[in-house]
mmCIF file of N, CA and C in Angstrom:
data_model
loop_
_atom_site.group_PDB
_atom_site.id
_atom_site.type_symbol
_atom_site.label_atom_id
_atom_site.label_comp_id
_atom_site.label_asym_id
_atom_site.label_seq_id
_atom_site.Cartn_x
_atom_site.Cartn_y
_atom_site.Cartn_z
ATOM 1 N N ALA E 1 44.841 -20.272 18.553
ATOM 2 C CA ALA E 1 43.458 -20.677 18.716
ATOM 3 C C ALA E 1 43.315 -21.695 19.894
ATOM 4 N N MET E 2 42.031 -21.314 21.097
ATOM 5 C CA MET E 2 42.137 -22.012 21.948
ATOM 6 C C MET E 2 40.717 -22.554 22.036
ATOM 7 N N GLY E 3 40.760 -23.438 22.534
ATOM 8 C CA GLY E 3 39.225 -24.416 22.417
ATOM 9 C C GLY E 3 39.554 -25.666 22.265
ATOM 10 N N THR E 4 38.381 -26.613 22.611
ATOM 11 C CA THR E 4 38.535 -28.031 21.733
ATOM 12 C C THR E 4 38.816 -27.896 20.280
ATOM 13 N N ILE E 5 38.498 -29.293 19.823
ATOM 14 C CA ILE E 5 38.691 -29.286 18.082
ATOM 15 C C ILE E 5 37.714 -29.147 17.775
ATOM 16 N N GLN E 6 36.420 -30.168 18.506
ATOM 17 C CA GLN E 6 34.853 -29.732 18.583
ATOM 18 C C GLN E 6 34.607 -27.865 17.966
ATOM 19 N N GLY E 7 35.184 -27.346 18.956
ATOM 20 C CA GLY E 7 34.526 -25.824 19.271
ATOM 21 C C GLY E 7 35.238 -25.230 18.154
ATOM 22 N N LEU E 8 36.303 -25.629 17.857
ATOM 23 C CA LEU E 8 36.811 -24.920 16.709
ATOM 24 C C LEU E 8 36.415 -24.951 15.218
ATOM 25 N N LYS E 9 36.146 -26.495 15.379
ATOM 26 C CA LYS E 9 35.200 -26.645 13.953
ATOM 27 C C LYS E 9 33.886 -25.633 14.022
ATOM 28 N N GLN E 10 33.093 -25.436 15.466
ATOM 29 C CA GLN E 10 31.830 -25.034 14.985
ATOM 30 C C GLN E 10 31.946 -23.605 14.396
ATOM 31 N N VAL E 11 33.455 -22.749 15.565
ATOM 32 C CA VAL E 11 33.536 -21.492 14.824
ATOM 33 C C VAL E 11 33.664 -21.284 13.684
ATOM 34 N N ARG E 12 34.580 -22.225 13.107
ATOM 35 C CA ARG E 12 35.017 -21.947 11.503
ATOM 36 C C ARG E 12 34.083 -22.264 10.565
ATOM 37 N N LYS E 13 33.134 -23.261 11.149
ATOM 38 C CA LYS E 13 31.374 -22.857 10.311
ATOM 39 C C LYS E 13 30.637 -21.510 10.129
ATOM 40 N N VAL E 14 30.353 -21.147 11.613
ATOM 41 C CA VAL E 14 30.403 -20.022 11.570
ATOM 42 C C VAL E 14 30.765 -18.709 10.828
ATOM 43 N N VAL E 15 32.014 -19.030 10.678
ATOM 44 C CA VAL E 15 32.753 -17.735 10.163
ATOM 45 C C VAL E 15 32.380 -18.558 8.581
ATOM 46 N N GLU E 16 32.525 -19.313 8.092
ATOM 47 C CA GLU E 16 32.348 -19.566 6.553
ATOM 48 C C GLU E 16 30.930 -19.717 6.375
ATOM 49 N N ASP E 17 30.352 -19.887 7.313
ATOM 50 C CA ASP E 17 29.005 -19.139 6.567
ATOM 51 C C ASP E 17 28.541 -17.786 6.777
ATOM 52 N N CYS E 18 29.362 -16.757 7.500
ATOM 53 C CA CYS E 18 29.577 -15.795 7.314
ATOM 54 C C CYS E 18 29.846 -14.600 6.180
ATOM 55 N N MET E 19 31.015 -16.188 5.878
ATOM 56 C CA MET E 19 31.528 -15.567 4.346
ATOM 57 C C MET E 19 30.782 -15.840 3.160
ATOM 58 N N ASN E 20 29.457 -16.753 3.362
ATOM 59 C CA ASN E 20 28.721 -17.057 2.159
ATOM 60 C C ASN E 20 27.203 -16.221 2.662
ATOM 61 N N ASN E 21 27.719 -15.449 3.030
ATOM 62 C CA ASN E 21 26.264 -14.414 3.371
ATOM 63 C C ASN E 21 25.469 -14.914 4.241
ATOM 64 N N ILE E 22 25.803 -16.011 4.941
ATOM 65 C CA ILE E 22 24.681 -16.429 6.144
ATOM 66 C C ILE E 22 24.728 -15.613 7.425
ATOM 67 N N HIS E 23 24.369 -14.681 8.043
ATOM 68 C CA HIS E 23 24.338 -14.326 9.431
ATOM 69 C C HIS E 23 24.596 -14.808 10.281
ATOM 70 N N PRO E 24 25.471 -14.968 11.302
ATOM 71 C CA PRO E 24 26.089 -15.927 12.254
ATOM 72 C C PRO E 24 24.849 -16.033 13.660
ATOM 73 N N VAL E 25 23.710 -14.884 13.381
ATOM 74 C CA VAL E 25 23.026 -15.510 14.510
ATOM 75 C C VAL E 25 21.990 -16.444 14.031
ATOM 76 N N TYR E 26 22.156 -17.196 13.076
ATOM 77 C CA TYR E 26 21.327 -18.187 12.741
ATOM 78 C C TYR E 26 22.344 -19.501 13.450
ATOM 79 N N ASN E 27 23.155 -19.640 13.218
ATOM 80 C CA ASN E 27 24.646 -20.638 13.654
ATOM 81 C C ASN E 27 24.294 -20.745 15.099
ATOM 82 N N ILE E 28 24.691 -19.758 15.646
ATOM 83 C CA ILE E 28 24.550 -19.260 17.496
ATOM 84 C C ILE E 28 23.082 -19.872 18.100
ATOM 85 N N LYS E 29 22.174 -19.336 17.003
ATOM 86 C CA LYS E 29 21.260 -19.948 17.537
ATOM 87 C C LYS E 29 20.847 -21.405 17.477
ATOM 88 N N ILE E 30 21.352 -22.217 16.813
ATOM 89 C CA ILE E 30 21.750 -23.403 16.600
ATOM 90 C C ILE E 30 22.138 -24.148 17.635
ATOM 91 N N LEU E 31 23.436 -23.814 17.614
ATOM 92 C CA LEU E 31 24.486 -24.215 18.465
ATOM 93 C C LEU E 31 23.795 -23.774 20.288
ATOM 94 N N MET E 32 23.578 -23.057 20.712
ATOM 95 C CA MET E 32 22.500 -22.727 21.650
ATOM 96 C C MET E 32 21.751 -24.094 22.180
ATOM 97 N N ILE E 33 20.649 -23.879 21.179
ATOM 98 C CA ILE E 33 19.724 -25.259 20.652
ATOM 99 C C ILE E 33 20.776 -26.556 21.465
ATOM 100 N N LYS E 34 21.563 -27.004 20.474
ATOM 101 C CA LYS E 34 22.370 -28.129 20.431
ATOM 102 C C LYS E 34 22.982 -28.182 22.076
ATOM 103 N N ARG E 35 23.403 -26.942 22.690
ATOM 104 C CA ARG E 35 24.091 -27.386 24.155
ATOM 105 C C ARG E 35 22.693 -28.194 25.222
ATOM 106 N N GLU E 36 21.673 -27.253 24.778
ATOM 107 C CA GLU E 36 20.123 -27.747 26.032
ATOM 108 C C GLU E 36 19.653 -29.071 25.465
ATOM 109 N N LEU E 37 20.004 -29.112 24.517
ATOM 110 C CA LEU E 37 19.665 -31.038 23.828
ATOM 111 C C LEU E 37 20.764 -31.480 24.537
ATOM 112 N N ALA E 38 22.187 -31.181 24.718
ATOM 113 C CA ALA E 38 23.459 -32.291 25.463
ATOM 114 C C ALA E 38 23.195 -31.997 26.471
ATOM 115 N N LYS E 39 21.996 -31.327 27.420
ATOM 116 C CA LYS E 39 21.775 -31.499 28.722
ATOM 117 C C LYS E 39 21.056 -33.045 29.257
ATOM 118 N N ASP E 40 20.155 -32.839 28.376
ATOM 119 C CA ASP E 40 19.016 -33.679 29.096
ATOM 120 C C ASP E 40 19.642 -35.330 28.426
ATOM 121 N N PRO E 41 19.596 -36.087 29.138
ATOM 122 C CA PRO E 41 19.848 -37.844 28.873
ATOM 123 C C PRO E 41 18.680 -38.501 28.185
ATOM 124 N N ALA E 42 17.566 -37.970 28.068
ATOM 125 C CA ALA E 42 16.293 -38.688 27.155
ATOM 126 C C ALA E 42 16.769 -38.589 25.490
ATOM 127 N N LEU E 43 17.573 -37.635 25.476
ATOM 128 C CA LEU E 43 17.753 -36.986 24.231
ATOM 129 C C LEU E 43 18.708 -37.197 23.763
ATOM 130 N N ALA E 44 19.683 -37.456 24.611
ATOM 131 C CA ALA E 44 21.083 -38.243 23.977
ATOM 132 C C ALA E 44 21.383 -39.007 22.642
ATOM 133 N N ASN E 45 20.156 -39.673 22.528
ATOM 134 C CA ASN E 45 20.716 -41.045 21.038
ATOM 135 C C ASN E 45 19.715 -40.688 20.094
ATOM 136 N N GLU E 46 18.850 -39.584 20.310
ATOM 137 C CA GLU E 46 18.211 -39.376 19.209
ATOM 138 C C GLU E 46 18.737 -38.227 18.497
ATOM 139 N N ASN E 47 17.841 -38.278 17.455
ATOM 140 C CA ASN E 47 17.991 -36.982 15.965
ATOM 141 C C ASN E 47 17.346 -35.928 17.004
ATOM 142 N N TRP E 48 18.040 -34.694 16.584
ATOM 143 C CA TRP E 48 18.009 -33.249 17.184
ATOM 144 C C TRP E 48 17.451 -32.571 15.821
ATOM 145 N N GLU E 49 17.342 -32.780 14.591
ATOM 146 C CA GLU E 49 16.901 -32.364 13.386
ATOM 147 C C GLU E 49 15.325 -31.723 13.253
ATOM 148 N N ARG E 50 14.373 -32.319 14.559
ATOM 149 C CA ARG E 50 13.445 -31.728 14.631
ATOM 150 C C ARG E 50 13.366 -30.947 15.527
ATOM 151 N N PHE E 51 14.255 -30.684 16.623
ATOM 152 C CA PHE E 51 14.195 -29.618 17.113
ATOM 153 C C PHE E 51 14.864 -28.275 16.867
ATOM 154 N N LEU E 52 16.087 -28.299 15.672
ATOM 155 C CA LEU E 52 16.191 -27.367 15.082
ATOM 156 C C LEU E 52 15.554 -26.834 13.938
ATOM 157 N N PRO E 53 16.109 -25.064 14.039
ATOM 158 C CA PRO E 53 15.176 -24.177 13.306
ATOM 159 C C PRO E 53 15.852 -24.459 11.861
ATOM 160 N N LYS E 54 14.482 -24.431 11.036
ATOM 161 C CA LYS E 54 14.578 -24.622 9.731
ATOM 162 C C LYS E 54 14.742 -22.873 8.951
ATOM 163 N N PHE E 55 15.761 -22.429 8.835
ATOM 164 C CA PHE E 55 15.980 -21.179 8.276
ATOM 165 C C PHE E 55 15.730 -20.938 6.915
ATOM 166 N N ALA E 56 14.441 -20.827 5.786
ATOM 167 C CA ALA E 56 14.234 -20.650 4.456
ATOM 168 C C ALA E 56 14.490 -19.365 3.817
ATOM 169 N N LYS E 57 15.508 -19.155 2.941
ATOM 170 C CA LYS E 57 16.287 -18.477 2.467
ATOM 171 C C LYS E 57 14.909 -17.177 1.742
ATOM 172 N N LYS E 58 14.863 -16.237 1.791
ATOM 173 C CA LYS E 58 14.372 -15.757 1.319
ATOM 174 C C LYS E 58 14.693 -14.842 -0.112
ATOM 175 N N SER E 59 14.177 -15.345 -1.104
ATOM 176 C CA SER E 59 14.439 -14.319 -2.459
ATOM 177 C C SER E 59 14.284 -12.690 -2.355
ATOM 178 N N VAL E 60 15.285 -11.849 -2.282
ATOM 179 C CA VAL E 60 14.842 -10.599 -2.306
ATOM 180 C C VAL E 60 15.314 -10.070 -3.608
ATOM 181 N N ASP E 61 14.361 -9.113 -3.918
ATOM 182 C CA ASP E 61 14.912 -8.482 -5.403
ATOM 183 C C ASP E 61 15.994 -7.117 -4.684
ATOM 184 N N ARG E 62 16.390 -7.239 -5.845
ATOM 185 C CA ARG E 62 17.581 -6.159 -5.780
ATOM 186 C C ARG E 62 17.036 -4.470 -6.350
ATOM 187 N N LYS E 63 17.303 -3.637 -5.631
ATOM 188 C CA LYS E 63 17.094 -2.371 -5.964
ATOM 189 C C LYS E 63 17.425 -1.881 -7.130
ATOM 190 N N ALA E 64 16.459 -1.469 -8.138
ATOM 191 C CA ALA E 64 16.923 -0.868 -9.495
ATOM 192 C C ALA E 64 17.581 0.620 -9.649
ATOM 193 N N PRO E 65 18.737 0.655 -10.309
ATOM 194 C CA PRO E 65 19.489 1.407 -10.243
ATOM 195 C C PRO E 65 18.236 2.767 -10.519
ATOM 196 N N MET E 66 18.902 3.944 -9.944
ATOM 197 C CA MET E 66 17.646 5.238 -9.980
ATOM 198 C C MET E 66 18.059 5.813 -11.355
ATOM 199 N N LYS E 67 16.971 6.398 -11.890
ATOM 200 C CA LYS E 67 17.047 6.369 -13.317
ATOM 201 C C LYS E 67 17.420 8.309 -12.776
ATOM 202 N N VAL E 68 18.442 8.834 -14.230
ATOM 203 C CA VAL E 68 18.973 9.874 -14.370
ATOM 204 C C VAL E 68 17.918 10.882 -15.354
ATOM 205 N N ARG E 69 17.514 11.682 -14.557
ATOM 206 C CA ARG E 69 16.423 12.905 -15.086
ATOM 207 C C ARG E 69 17.359 13.654 -15.749
ATOM 208 N N LYS E 70 16.916 14.240 -17.005
ATOM 209 C CA LYS E 70 17.319 15.042 -17.503
ATOM 210 C C LYS E 70 16.979 16.450 -17.137
ATOM 211 N N LYS E 71 17.495 17.667 -17.097
ATOM 212 C CA LYS E 71 17.554 18.650 -16.676
ATOM 213 C C LYS E 71 17.177 19.753 -17.961
ATOM 214 N N LYS E 72 15.823 20.513 -17.582
ATOM 215 C CA LYS E 72 15.203 21.018 -18.234
ATOM 216 C C LYS E 72 15.735 22.862 -18.669
ATOM 217 N N ALA E 73 15.576 23.298 -19.266
ATOM 218 C CA ALA E 73 16.371 24.458 -19.737
ATOM 219 C C ALA E 73 15.704 25.458 -18.921
ATOM 220 N N TYR E 74 16.695 25.876 -18.452
ATOM 221 C CA TYR E 74 16.001 27.075 -17.114
ATOM 222 C C TYR E 74 15.210 28.300 -18.250
ATOM 223 N N THR E 75 14.401 28.642 -17.609
ATOM 224 C CA THR E 75 13.990 29.826 -17.970
ATOM 225 C C THR E 75 13.359 30.543 -16.574
ATOM 226 N N PRO E 76 13.784 31.862 -16.794
ATOM 227 C CA PRO E 76 13.540 32.938 -15.839
ATOM 228 C C PRO E 76 12.020 33.444 -15.075
ATOM 229 N N PHE E 77 11.529 32.952 -16.439
ATOM 230 C CA PHE E 77 10.017 33.775 -15.940
ATOM 231 C C PHE E 77 8.994 32.175 -15.655
ATOM 232 N N PRO E 78 8.300 32.696 -14.948
ATOM 233 C CA PRO E 78 7.251 31.269 -14.011
ATOM 234 C C PRO E 78 6.158 31.456 -15.650
ATOM 235 N N PRO E 79 5.616 30.264 -15.816
ATOM 236 C CA PRO E 79 4.789 29.889 -16.899
ATOM 237 C C PRO E 79 3.404 30.989 -16.568
ATOM 238 N N SER E 80 2.417 31.390 -17.614
ATOM 239 C CA SER E 80 1.181 32.392 -16.936
ATOM 240 C C SER E 80 0.586 31.426 -16.070
ATOM 241 N N GLN E 81 -0.443 31.880 -15.332
ATOM 242 C CA GLN E 81 -0.913 31.644 -14.413
ATOM 243 C C GLN E 81 -2.834 31.046 -15.286
ATOM 244 N N GLN E 82 -3.114 29.794 -14.954
ATOM 245 C CA GLN E 82 -4.083 29.350 -15.873
ATOM 246 C C GLN E 82 -5.359 29.654 -14.988
ATOM 247 N N PRO E 83 -6.358 29.956 -16.164
ATOM 248 C CA PRO E 83 -7.531 30.898 -15.675
ATOM 249 C C PRO E 83 -8.550 29.839 -14.523
ATOM 250 N N SER E 84 -8.456 30.228 -13.769
ATOM 251 C CA SER E 84 -9.582 29.728 -12.777
ATOM 252 C C SER E 84 -10.927 29.643 -13.181
ATOM 253 N N LYS E 85 -11.769 28.547 -12.569
ATOM 254 C CA LYS E 85 -13.268 28.104 -12.713
ATOM 255 C C LYS E 85 -14.319 29.440 -12.713
ATOM 256 N N ILE E 86 -14.224 30.120 -12.066
ATOM 257 C CA ILE E 86 -14.860 31.310 -12.326
ATOM 258 C C ILE E 86 -14.038 32.238 -13.283
ATOM 259 N N ASP E 87 -13.002 32.074 -13.708
ATOM 260 C CA ASP E 87 -12.597 33.175 -15.031
ATOM 261 C C ASP E 87 -13.231 32.662 -15.829
ATOM 262 N N MET E 88 -13.646 31.596 -16.258
ATOM 263 C CA MET E 88 -14.166 30.840 -17.178
ATOM 264 C C MET E 88 -15.184 31.187 -17.482
ATOM 265 N N GLN E 89 -15.963 31.110 -16.163
ATOM 266 C CA GLN E 89 -17.615 30.894 -16.780
ATOM 267 C C GLN E 89 -17.863 32.518 -16.542
ATOM 268 N N LEU E 90 -16.986 33.535 -16.193
ATOM 269 C CA LEU E 90 -17.630 35.210 -16.551
ATOM 270 C C LEU E 90 -16.705 35.173 -18.037
ATOM 271 N N GLU E 91 -16.273 34.584 -18.670
ATOM 272 C CA GLU E 91 -15.554 34.720 -20.139
ATOM 273 C C GLU E 91 -16.604 34.002 -20.883
ATOM 274 N N SER E 92 -17.436 32.881 -20.263
ATOM 275 C CA SER E 92 -18.548 32.133 -21.335
ATOM 276 C C SER E 92 -20.036 33.085 -20.958
ATOM 277 N N GLY E 93 -19.645 33.577 -19.917
ATOM 278 C CA GLY E 93 -21.249 34.283 -19.955
ATOM 279 C C GLY E 93 -22.176 33.309 -19.083
ATOM 280 N N GLU E 94 -21.667 32.482 -18.411
ATOM 281 C CA GLU E 94 -22.109 31.249 -17.217
ATOM 282 C C GLU E 94 -22.582 31.827 -16.149
ATOM 283 N N PHE E 95 -21.779 32.340 -15.901
ATOM 284 C CA PHE E 95 -21.501 32.951 -14.151
ATOM 285 C C PHE E 95 -22.745 34.125 -13.989
ATOM 286 N N PHE E 96 -23.631 34.302 -14.855
ATOM 287 C CA PHE E 96 -24.621 35.413 -14.748
ATOM 288 C C PHE E 96 -25.956 34.858 -14.832
ATOM 289 N N LEU E 97 -25.532 33.334 -15.266
ATOM 290 C CA LEU E 97 -27.103 32.747 -15.393
ATOM 291 C C LEU E 97 -27.701 32.160 -13.873
ATOM 292 N N ASN E 98 -28.775 32.397 -13.893
ATOM 293 C CA ASN E 98 -29.752 31.001 -12.767
ATOM 294 C C ASN E 98 -29.387 29.480 -12.698
ATOM 295 N N GLU E 99 -29.517 29.621 -11.731
ATOM 296 C CA GLU E 99 -29.445 27.718 -11.874
ATOM 297 C C GLU E 99 -30.251 27.081 -12.792
ATOM 298 N N GLN E 100 -31.318 27.502 -13.079
ATOM 299 C CA GLN E 100 -32.383 26.436 -14.211
ATOM 300 C C GLN E 100 -31.342 26.867 -15.250
ATOM 301 N N GLN E 101 -31.176 28.443 -15.342
ATOM 302 C CA GLN E 101 -30.795 28.158 -17.181
ATOM 303 C C GLN E 101 -29.413 27.370 -17.243
ATOM 304 N N ARG E 102 -28.334 27.076 -16.516
ATOM 305 C CA ARG E 102 -26.961 26.224 -16.368
ATOM 306 C C ARG E 102 -27.463 25.253 -16.744
ATOM 307 N N LYS E 103 -28.300 24.418 -15.916
ATOM 308 C CA LYS E 103 -28.899 23.271 -16.318
ATOM 309 C C LYS E 103 -29.310 22.619 -17.599
ATOM 310 N N GLN E 104 -30.071 24.043 -18.290
ATOM 311 C CA GLN E 104 -30.482 23.499 -19.414
ATOM 312 C C GLN E 104 -29.182 24.058 -20.305
ATOM 313 N N ARG E 105 -28.735 24.547 -20.350
ATOM 314 C CA ARG E 105 -27.247 24.430 -21.063
ATOM 315 C C ARG E 105 -26.363 23.765 -20.961
ATOM 316 N N LYS E 106 -26.703 23.240 -19.913
ATOM 317 C CA LYS E 106 -25.505 21.759 -19.578
ATOM 318 C C LYS E 106 -26.491 20.456 -20.438
ATOM 319 N N GLN E 107 -27.315 20.453 -20.151
ATOM 320 C CA GLN E 107 -28.205 19.074 -21.207
ATOM 321 C C GLN E 107 -28.344 19.384 -22.821
ATOM 322 N N GLN E 108 -27.918 20.576 -23.163
ATOM 323 C CA GLN E 108 -27.448 21.008 -24.537
ATOM 324 C C GLN E 108 -26.567 20.306 -24.912
ATOM 325 N N GLU E 109 -25.734 20.578 -24.330
ATOM 326 C CA GLU E 109 -24.000 20.142 -24.282
ATOM 327 C C GLU E 109 -24.076 18.917 -24.172
ATOM 328 N N LYS E 110 -24.707 18.098 -23.529
ATOM 329 C CA LYS E 110 -24.447 16.978 -23.665
ATOM 330 C C LYS E 110 -25.467 16.022 -24.760
ATOM 331 N N GLN E 111 -26.274 16.798 -25.356
ATOM 332 C CA GLN E 111 -27.493 16.871 -26.870
ATOM 333 C C GLN E 111 -26.347 16.619 -27.905
ATOM 334 N N VAL E 112 -25.508 17.649 -28.057
ATOM 335 C CA VAL E 112 -24.877 17.867 -28.783
ATOM 336 C C VAL E 112 -23.677 16.994 -28.733
ATOM 337 N N ALA E 113 -23.046 16.528 -27.750
ATOM 338 C CA ALA E 113 -21.727 15.953 -27.662
ATOM 339 C C ALA E 113 -22.345 14.266 -28.207
ATOM 340 N N ALA E 114 -23.734 14.158 -27.532
ATOM 341 C CA ALA E 114 -24.332 12.592 -27.889
ATOM 342 C C ALA E 114 -24.850 12.382 -29.553
ATOM 343 N N ALA E 115 -25.282 13.492 -29.865
ATOM 344 C CA ALA E 115 -25.347 13.465 -31.525
ATOM 345 C C ALA E 115 -24.190 13.425 -32.121
ATOM 346 N N GLU E 116 -22.819 13.811 -31.776
ATOM 347 C CA GLU E 116 -21.744 13.773 -32.514
ATOM 348 C C GLU E 116 -21.039 12.250 -32.360
#
């Protein structure tokens, strides 16, 4: 290893934090800010904590495991087709009624449903 002891300590901290699941970009950003602060003689004797970023830990929910679906039994024939709205009207005879008769029939059905 090459470099000053202080530099090696910084590298060691970055690597150890990386092993503790902390991305190195956070530590590198802090080191860059400290380097800029060290250049300013007015701030040499002050506490630099107020200039350094404070990274809050985010609690991320873990992905739920995928549910295994049961396979349905294979049927070679598709299900029978559902009757359309017009087919149902033809069966009940409602298709051939005019608008006024349709409204009367709906009102009667509502009254029967309300009576029950």
